[in-house]
CSV table of N, CA and C in Angstrom, one decimal:
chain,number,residue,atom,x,y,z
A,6,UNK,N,-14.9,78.4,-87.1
A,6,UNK,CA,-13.8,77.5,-87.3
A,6,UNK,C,-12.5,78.4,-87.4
A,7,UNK,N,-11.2,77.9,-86.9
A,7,UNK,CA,-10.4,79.1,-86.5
A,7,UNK,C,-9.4,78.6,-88.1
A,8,UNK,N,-8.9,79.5,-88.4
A,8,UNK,CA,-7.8,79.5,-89.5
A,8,UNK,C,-5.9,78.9,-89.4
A,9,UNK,N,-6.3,77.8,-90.2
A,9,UNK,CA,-4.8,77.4,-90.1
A,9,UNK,C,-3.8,78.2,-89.5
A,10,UNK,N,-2.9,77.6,-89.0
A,10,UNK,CA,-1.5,78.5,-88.9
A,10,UNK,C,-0.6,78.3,-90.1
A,11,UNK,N,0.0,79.4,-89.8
A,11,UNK,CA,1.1,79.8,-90.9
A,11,UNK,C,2.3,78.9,-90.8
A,12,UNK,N,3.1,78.9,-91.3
A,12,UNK,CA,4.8,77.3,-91.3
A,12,UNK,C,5.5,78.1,-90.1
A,13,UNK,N,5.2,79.7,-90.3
A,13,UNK,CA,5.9,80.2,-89.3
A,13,UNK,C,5.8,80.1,-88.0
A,14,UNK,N,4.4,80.4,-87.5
A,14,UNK,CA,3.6,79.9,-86.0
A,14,UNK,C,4.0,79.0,-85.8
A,15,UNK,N,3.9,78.0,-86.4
A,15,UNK,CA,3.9,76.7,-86.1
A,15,UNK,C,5.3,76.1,-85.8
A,16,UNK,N,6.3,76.5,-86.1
A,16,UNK,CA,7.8,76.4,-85.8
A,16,UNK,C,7.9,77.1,-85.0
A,17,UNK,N,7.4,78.4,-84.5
A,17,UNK,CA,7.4,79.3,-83.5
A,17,UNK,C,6.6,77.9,-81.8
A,18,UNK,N,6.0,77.5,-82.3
A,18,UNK,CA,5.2,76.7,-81.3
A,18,UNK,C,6.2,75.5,-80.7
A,19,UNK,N,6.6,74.9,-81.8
A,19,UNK,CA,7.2,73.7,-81.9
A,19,UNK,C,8.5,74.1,-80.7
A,20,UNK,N,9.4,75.1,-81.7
A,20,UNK,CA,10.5,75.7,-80.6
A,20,UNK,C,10.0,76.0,-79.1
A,21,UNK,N,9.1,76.8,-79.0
A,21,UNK,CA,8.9,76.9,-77.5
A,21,UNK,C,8.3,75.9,-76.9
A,22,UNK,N,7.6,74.6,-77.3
A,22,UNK,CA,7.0,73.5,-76.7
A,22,UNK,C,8.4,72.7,-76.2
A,23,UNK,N,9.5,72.6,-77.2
A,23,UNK,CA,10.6,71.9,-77.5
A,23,UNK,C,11.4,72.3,-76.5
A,24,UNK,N,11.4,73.3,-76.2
A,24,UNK,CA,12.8,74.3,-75.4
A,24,UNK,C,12.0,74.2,-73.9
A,25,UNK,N,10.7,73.8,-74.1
A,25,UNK,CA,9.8,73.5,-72.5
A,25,UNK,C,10.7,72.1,-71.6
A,26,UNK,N,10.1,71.3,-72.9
A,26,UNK,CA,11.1,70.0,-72.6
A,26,UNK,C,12.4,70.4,-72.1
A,27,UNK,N,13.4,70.7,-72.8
A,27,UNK,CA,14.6,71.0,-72.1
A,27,UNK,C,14.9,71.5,-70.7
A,28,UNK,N,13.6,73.0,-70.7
A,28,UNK,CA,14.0,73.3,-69.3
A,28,UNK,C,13.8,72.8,-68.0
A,29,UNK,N,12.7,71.5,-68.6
A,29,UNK,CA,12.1,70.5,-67.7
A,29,UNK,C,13.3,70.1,-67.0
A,30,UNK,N,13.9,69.5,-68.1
A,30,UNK,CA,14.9,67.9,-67.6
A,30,UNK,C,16.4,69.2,-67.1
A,31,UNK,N,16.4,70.0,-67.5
A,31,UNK,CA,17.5,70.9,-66.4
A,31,UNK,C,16.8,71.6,-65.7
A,32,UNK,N,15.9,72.0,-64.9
A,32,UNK,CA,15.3,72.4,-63.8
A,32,UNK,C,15.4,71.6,-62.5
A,33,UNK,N,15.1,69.9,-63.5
A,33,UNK,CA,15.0,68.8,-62.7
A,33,UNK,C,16.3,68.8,-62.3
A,34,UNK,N,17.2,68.2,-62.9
A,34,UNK,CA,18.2,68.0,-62.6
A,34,UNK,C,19.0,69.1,-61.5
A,35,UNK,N,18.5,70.2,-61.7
A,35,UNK,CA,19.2,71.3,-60.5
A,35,UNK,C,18.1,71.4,-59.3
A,36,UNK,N,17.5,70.5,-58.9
A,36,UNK,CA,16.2,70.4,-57.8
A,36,UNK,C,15.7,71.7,-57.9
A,37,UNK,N,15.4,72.6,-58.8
A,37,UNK,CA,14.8,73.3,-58.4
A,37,UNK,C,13.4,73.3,-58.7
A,38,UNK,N,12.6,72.8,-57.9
A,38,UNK,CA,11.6,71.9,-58.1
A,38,UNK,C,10.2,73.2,-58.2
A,39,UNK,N,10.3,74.5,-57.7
A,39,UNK,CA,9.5,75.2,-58.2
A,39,UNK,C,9.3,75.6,-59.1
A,40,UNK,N,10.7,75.7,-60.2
A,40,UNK,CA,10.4,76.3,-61.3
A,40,UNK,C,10.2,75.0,-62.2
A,41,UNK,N,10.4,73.2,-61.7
A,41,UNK,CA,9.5,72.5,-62.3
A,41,UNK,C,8.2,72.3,-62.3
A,42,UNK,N,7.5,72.9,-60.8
A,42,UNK,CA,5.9,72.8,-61.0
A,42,UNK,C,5.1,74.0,-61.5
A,43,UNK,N,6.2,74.7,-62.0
A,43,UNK,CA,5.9,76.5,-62.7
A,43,UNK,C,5.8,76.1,-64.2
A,44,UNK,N,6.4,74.7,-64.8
A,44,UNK,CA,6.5,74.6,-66.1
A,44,UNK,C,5.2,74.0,-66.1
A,45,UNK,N,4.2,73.5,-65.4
A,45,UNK,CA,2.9,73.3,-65.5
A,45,UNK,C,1.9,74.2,-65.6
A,46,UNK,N,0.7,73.7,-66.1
A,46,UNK,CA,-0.7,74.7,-66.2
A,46,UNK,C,-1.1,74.2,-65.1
A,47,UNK,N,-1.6,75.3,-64.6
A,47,UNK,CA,-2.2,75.2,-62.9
A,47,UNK,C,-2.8,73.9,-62.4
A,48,UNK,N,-4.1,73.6,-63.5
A,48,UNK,CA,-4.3,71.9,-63.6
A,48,UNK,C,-3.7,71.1,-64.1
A,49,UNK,N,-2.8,71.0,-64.4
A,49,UNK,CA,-2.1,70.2,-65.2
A,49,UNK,C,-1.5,69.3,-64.4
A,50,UNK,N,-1.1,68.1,-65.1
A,50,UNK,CA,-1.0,66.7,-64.1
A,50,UNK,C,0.2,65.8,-65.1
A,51,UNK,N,0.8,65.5,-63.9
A,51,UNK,CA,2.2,64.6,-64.7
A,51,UNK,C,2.4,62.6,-63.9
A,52,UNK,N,2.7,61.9,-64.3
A,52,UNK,CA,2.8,60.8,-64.3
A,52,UNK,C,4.6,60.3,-64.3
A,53,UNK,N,5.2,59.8,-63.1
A,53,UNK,CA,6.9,59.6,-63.5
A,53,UNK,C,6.9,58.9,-64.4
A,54,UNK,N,7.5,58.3,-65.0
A,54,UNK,CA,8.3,56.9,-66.1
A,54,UNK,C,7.7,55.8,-65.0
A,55,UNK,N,8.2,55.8,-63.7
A,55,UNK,CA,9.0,54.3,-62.5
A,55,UNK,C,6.7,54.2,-62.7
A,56,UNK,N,5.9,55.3,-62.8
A,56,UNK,CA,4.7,54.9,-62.1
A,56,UNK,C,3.7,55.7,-63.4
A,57,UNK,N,3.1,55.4,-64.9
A,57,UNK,CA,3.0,56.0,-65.3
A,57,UNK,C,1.2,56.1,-65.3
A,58,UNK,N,1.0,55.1,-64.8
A,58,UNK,CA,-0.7,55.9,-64.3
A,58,UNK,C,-1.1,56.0,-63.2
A,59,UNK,N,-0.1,56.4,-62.2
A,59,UNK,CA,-0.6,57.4,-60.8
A,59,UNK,C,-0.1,59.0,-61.3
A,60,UNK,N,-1.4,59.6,-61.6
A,60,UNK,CA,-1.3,61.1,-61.7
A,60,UNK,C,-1.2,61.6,-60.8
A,61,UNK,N,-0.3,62.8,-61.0
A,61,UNK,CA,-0.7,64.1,-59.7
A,61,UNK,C,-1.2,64.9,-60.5
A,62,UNK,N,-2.3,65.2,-59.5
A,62,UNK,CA,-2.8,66.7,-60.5
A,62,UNK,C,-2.5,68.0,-59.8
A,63,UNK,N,-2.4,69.4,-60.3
A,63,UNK,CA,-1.7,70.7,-60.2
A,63,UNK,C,-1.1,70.8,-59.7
A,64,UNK,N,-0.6,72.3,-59.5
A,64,UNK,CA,0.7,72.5,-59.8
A,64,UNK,C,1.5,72.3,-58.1
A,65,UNK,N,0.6,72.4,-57.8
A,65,UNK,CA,0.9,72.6,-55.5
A,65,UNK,C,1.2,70.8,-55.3
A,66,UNK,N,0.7,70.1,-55.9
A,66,UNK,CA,0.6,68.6,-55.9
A,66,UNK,C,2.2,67.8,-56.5
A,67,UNK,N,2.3,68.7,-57.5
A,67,UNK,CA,3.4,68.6,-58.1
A,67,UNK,C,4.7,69.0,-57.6
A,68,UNK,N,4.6,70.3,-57.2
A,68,UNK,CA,5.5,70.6,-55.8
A,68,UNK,C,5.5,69.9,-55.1
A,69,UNK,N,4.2,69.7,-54.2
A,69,UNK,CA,4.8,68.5,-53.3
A,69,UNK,C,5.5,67.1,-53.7
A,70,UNK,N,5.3,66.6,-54.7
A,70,UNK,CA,5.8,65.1,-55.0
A,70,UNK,C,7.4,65.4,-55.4
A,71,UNK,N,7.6,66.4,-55.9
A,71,UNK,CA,9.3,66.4,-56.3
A,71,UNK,C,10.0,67.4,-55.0
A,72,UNK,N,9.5,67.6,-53.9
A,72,UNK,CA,10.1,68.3,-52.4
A,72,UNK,C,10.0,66.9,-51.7
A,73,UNK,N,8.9,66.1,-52.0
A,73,UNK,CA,9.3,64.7,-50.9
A,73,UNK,C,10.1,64.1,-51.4
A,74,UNK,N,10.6,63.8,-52.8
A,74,UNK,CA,12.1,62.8,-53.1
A,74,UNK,C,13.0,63.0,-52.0
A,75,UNK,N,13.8,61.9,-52.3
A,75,UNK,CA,15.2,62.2,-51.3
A,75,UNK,C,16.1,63.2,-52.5
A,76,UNK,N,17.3,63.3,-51.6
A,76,UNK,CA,18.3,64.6,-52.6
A,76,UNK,C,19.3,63.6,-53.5
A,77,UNK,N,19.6,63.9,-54.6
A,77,UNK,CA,20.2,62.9,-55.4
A,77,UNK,C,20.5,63.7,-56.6
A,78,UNK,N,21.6,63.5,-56.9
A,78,UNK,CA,22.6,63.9,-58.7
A,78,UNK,C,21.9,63.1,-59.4
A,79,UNK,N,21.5,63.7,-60.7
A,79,UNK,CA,20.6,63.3,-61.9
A,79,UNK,C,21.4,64.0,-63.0
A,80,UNK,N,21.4,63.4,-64.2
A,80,UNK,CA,21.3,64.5,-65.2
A,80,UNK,C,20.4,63.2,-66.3
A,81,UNK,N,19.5,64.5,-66.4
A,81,UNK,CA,18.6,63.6,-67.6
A,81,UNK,C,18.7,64.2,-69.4
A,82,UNK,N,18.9,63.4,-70.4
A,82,UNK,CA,19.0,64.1,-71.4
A,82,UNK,C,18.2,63.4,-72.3
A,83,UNK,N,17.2,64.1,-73.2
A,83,UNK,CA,16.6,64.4,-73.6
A,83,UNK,C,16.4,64.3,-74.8
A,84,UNK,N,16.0,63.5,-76.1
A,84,UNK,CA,16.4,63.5,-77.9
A,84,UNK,C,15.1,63.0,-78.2
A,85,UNK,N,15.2,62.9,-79.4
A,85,UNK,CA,14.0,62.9,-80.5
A,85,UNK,C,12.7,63.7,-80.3
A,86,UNK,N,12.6,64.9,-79.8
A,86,UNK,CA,11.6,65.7,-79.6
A,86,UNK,C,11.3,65.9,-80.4
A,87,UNK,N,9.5,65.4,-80.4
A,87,UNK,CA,9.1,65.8,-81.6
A,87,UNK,C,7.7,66.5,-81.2
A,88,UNK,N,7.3,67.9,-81.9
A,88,UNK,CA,6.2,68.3,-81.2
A,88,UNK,C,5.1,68.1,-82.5
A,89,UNK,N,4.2,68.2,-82.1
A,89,UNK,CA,2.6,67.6,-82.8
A,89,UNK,C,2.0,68.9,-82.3
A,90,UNK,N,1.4,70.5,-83.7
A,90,UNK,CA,0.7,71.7,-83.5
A,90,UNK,C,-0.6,71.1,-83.7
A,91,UNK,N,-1.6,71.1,-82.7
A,91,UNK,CA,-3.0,71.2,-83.4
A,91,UNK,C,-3.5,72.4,-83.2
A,92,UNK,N,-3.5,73.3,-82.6
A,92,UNK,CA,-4.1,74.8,-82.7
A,92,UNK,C,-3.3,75.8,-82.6
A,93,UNK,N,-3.5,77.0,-82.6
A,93,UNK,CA,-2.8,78.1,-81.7
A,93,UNK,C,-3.1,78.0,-80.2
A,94,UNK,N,-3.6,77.1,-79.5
A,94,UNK,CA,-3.3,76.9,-78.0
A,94,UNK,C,-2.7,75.8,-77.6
A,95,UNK,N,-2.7,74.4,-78.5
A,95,UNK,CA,-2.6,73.4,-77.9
A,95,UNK,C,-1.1,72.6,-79.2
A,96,UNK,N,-0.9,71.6,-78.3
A,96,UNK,CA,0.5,71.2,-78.9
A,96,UNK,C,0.7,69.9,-78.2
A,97,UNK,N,1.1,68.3,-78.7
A,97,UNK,CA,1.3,67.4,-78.3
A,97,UNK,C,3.1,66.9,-78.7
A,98,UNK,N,3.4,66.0,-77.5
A,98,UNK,CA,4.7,65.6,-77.8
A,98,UNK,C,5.1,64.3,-77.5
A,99,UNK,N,6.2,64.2,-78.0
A,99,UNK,CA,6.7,62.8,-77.6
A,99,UNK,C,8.3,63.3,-77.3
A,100,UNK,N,9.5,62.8,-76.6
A,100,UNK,CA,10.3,62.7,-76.4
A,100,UNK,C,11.2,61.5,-75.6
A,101,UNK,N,12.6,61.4,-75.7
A,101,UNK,CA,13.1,60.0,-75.2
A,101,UNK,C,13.6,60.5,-74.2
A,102,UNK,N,14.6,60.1,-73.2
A,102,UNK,CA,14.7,60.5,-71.8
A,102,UNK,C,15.7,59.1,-71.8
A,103,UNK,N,16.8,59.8,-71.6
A,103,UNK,CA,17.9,58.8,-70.9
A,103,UNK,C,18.6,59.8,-69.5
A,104,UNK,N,18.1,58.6,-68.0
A,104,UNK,CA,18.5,59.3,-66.9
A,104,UNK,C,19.8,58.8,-66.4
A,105,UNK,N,20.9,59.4,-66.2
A,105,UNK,CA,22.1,59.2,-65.5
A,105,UNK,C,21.4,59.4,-63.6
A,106,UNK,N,21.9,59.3,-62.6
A,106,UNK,CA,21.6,58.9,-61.1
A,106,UNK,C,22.9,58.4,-60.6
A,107,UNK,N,23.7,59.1,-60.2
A,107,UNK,CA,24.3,58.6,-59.2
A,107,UNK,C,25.8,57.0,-60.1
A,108,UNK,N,25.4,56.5,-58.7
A,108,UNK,CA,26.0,55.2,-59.1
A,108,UNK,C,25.3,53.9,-60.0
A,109,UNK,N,24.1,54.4,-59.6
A,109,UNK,CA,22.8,53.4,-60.5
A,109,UNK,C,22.8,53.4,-62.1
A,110,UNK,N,22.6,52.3,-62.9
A,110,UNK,CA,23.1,51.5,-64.0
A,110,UNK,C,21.6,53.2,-64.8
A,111,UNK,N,22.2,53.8,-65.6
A,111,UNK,CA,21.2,54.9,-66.4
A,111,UNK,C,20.2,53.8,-67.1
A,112,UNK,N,18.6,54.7,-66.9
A,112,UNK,CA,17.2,54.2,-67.3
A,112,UNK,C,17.5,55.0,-68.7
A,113,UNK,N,16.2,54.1,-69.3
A,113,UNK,CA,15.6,54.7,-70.7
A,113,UNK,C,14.2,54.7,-70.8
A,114,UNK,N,13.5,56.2,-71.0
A,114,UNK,CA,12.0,56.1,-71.2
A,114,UNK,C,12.1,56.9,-72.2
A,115,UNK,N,10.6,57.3,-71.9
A,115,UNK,CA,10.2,58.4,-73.0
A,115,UNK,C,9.4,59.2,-72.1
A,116,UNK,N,8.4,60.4,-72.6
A,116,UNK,CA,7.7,61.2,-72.3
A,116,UNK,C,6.9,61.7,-73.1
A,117,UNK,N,5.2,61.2,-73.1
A,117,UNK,CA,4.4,61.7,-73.7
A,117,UNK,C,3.7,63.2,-73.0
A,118,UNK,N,4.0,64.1,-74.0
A,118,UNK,CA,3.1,65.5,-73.2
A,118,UNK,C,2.2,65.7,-74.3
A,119,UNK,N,1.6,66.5,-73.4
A,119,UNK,CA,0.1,67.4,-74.1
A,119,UNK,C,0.6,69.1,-73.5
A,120,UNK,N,1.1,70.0,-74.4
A,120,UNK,CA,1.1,71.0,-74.1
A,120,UNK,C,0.1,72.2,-74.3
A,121,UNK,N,-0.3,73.4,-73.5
A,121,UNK,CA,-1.1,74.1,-73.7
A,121,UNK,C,-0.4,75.9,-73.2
A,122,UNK,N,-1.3,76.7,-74.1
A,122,UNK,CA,-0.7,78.0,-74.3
A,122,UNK,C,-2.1,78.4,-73.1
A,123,UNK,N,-0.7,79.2,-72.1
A,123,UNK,CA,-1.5,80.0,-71.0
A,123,UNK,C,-1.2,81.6,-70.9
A,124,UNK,N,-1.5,82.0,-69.7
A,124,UNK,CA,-1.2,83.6,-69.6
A,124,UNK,C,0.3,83.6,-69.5
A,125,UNK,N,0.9,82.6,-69.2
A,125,UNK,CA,2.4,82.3,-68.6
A,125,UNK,C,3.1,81.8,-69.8
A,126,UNK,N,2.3,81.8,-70.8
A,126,UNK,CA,3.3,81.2,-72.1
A,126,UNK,C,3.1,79.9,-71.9
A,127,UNK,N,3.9,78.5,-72.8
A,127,UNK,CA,3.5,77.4,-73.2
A,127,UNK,C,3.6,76.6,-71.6
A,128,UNK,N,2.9,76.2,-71.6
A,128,UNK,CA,3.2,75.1,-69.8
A,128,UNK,C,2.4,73.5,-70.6
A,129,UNK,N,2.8,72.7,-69.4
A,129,UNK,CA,2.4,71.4,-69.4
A,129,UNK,C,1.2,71.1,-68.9
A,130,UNK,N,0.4,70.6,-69.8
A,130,UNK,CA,-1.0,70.1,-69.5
A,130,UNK,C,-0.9,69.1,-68.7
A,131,UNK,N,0.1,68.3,-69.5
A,131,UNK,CA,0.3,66.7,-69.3
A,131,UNK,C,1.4,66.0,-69.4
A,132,UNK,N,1.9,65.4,-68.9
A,132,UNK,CA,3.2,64.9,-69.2
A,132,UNK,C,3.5,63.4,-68.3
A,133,UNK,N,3.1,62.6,-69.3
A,133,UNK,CA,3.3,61.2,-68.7
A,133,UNK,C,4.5,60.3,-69.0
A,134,UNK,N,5.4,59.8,-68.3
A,134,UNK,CA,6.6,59.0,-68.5
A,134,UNK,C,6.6,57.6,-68.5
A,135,UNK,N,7.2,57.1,-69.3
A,135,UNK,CA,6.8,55.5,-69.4
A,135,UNK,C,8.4,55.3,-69.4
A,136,UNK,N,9.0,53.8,-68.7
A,136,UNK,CA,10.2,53.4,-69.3
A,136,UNK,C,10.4,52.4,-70.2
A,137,UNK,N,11.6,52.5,-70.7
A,137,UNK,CA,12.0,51.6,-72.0
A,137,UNK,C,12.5,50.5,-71.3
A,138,UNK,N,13.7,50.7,-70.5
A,138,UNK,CA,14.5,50.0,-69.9
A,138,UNK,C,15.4,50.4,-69.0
């Protein structure tokens, strides 16, 4: 059985799970879409908001679906992050997601992840998007 973490780990986890999210939603927003399927674990599999149970699974799959979009101004921002430590490898989240697009009226979702600690530091297991409105 492995030994609790300390308040300090665990805020150490929380911050880098948290600061994952962020560089998600500005990675995205600057298309640079490798270093968005780099923020994944190799298997790791994501779901949009617009479609939230067609998965893609890894990380090459993931590349592909954000290089087929068309090209388009986004800024997405990001609040109520909240991360959930269950071990020293693993870490769950919730966060809200308001997207600006262009001329188009801004969406409201959320984003449920399952984060996991790899050779590469904290990456995305999972990350499924649901909309609000």
């Amino acid at each position: 059985m492995s030994q609790p973490l300390c308040a300090e780990a665990v805020r150490a986890i929380e911050h880098d799970c948290a600061r994952l999210v962020a560089r998600y939603a500005n990675r995205n927003d600057a298309a640079d879409w490798e270093a968005v399927a780099a923020l994944y674990a190799p298997d790791g599999r994501m779901a949009r908001p617009s479609a939230p149970d067609d998965w893609i699974v890894g990380r090459e799959a993931i590349l592909a679906a954000f290089a087929a979009r068309p090209a388009r101004t986004t800024r997405h921002v990001c609040s109520n992050v909240e991360i959930t430590v269950l071990d020293a490898d693993t870490a769950l989240g919730e966060s809200a997601m308001l997207l600006f697009t262009g001329d188009a009226a801004p969406r409201v979702g959320s984003f449920l992840d399952r984060f996991v600690r790899t050779g590469e530091g904290w990456r995305f297991a999972e990350r499924r998007g649901t909309m609000t409105f």
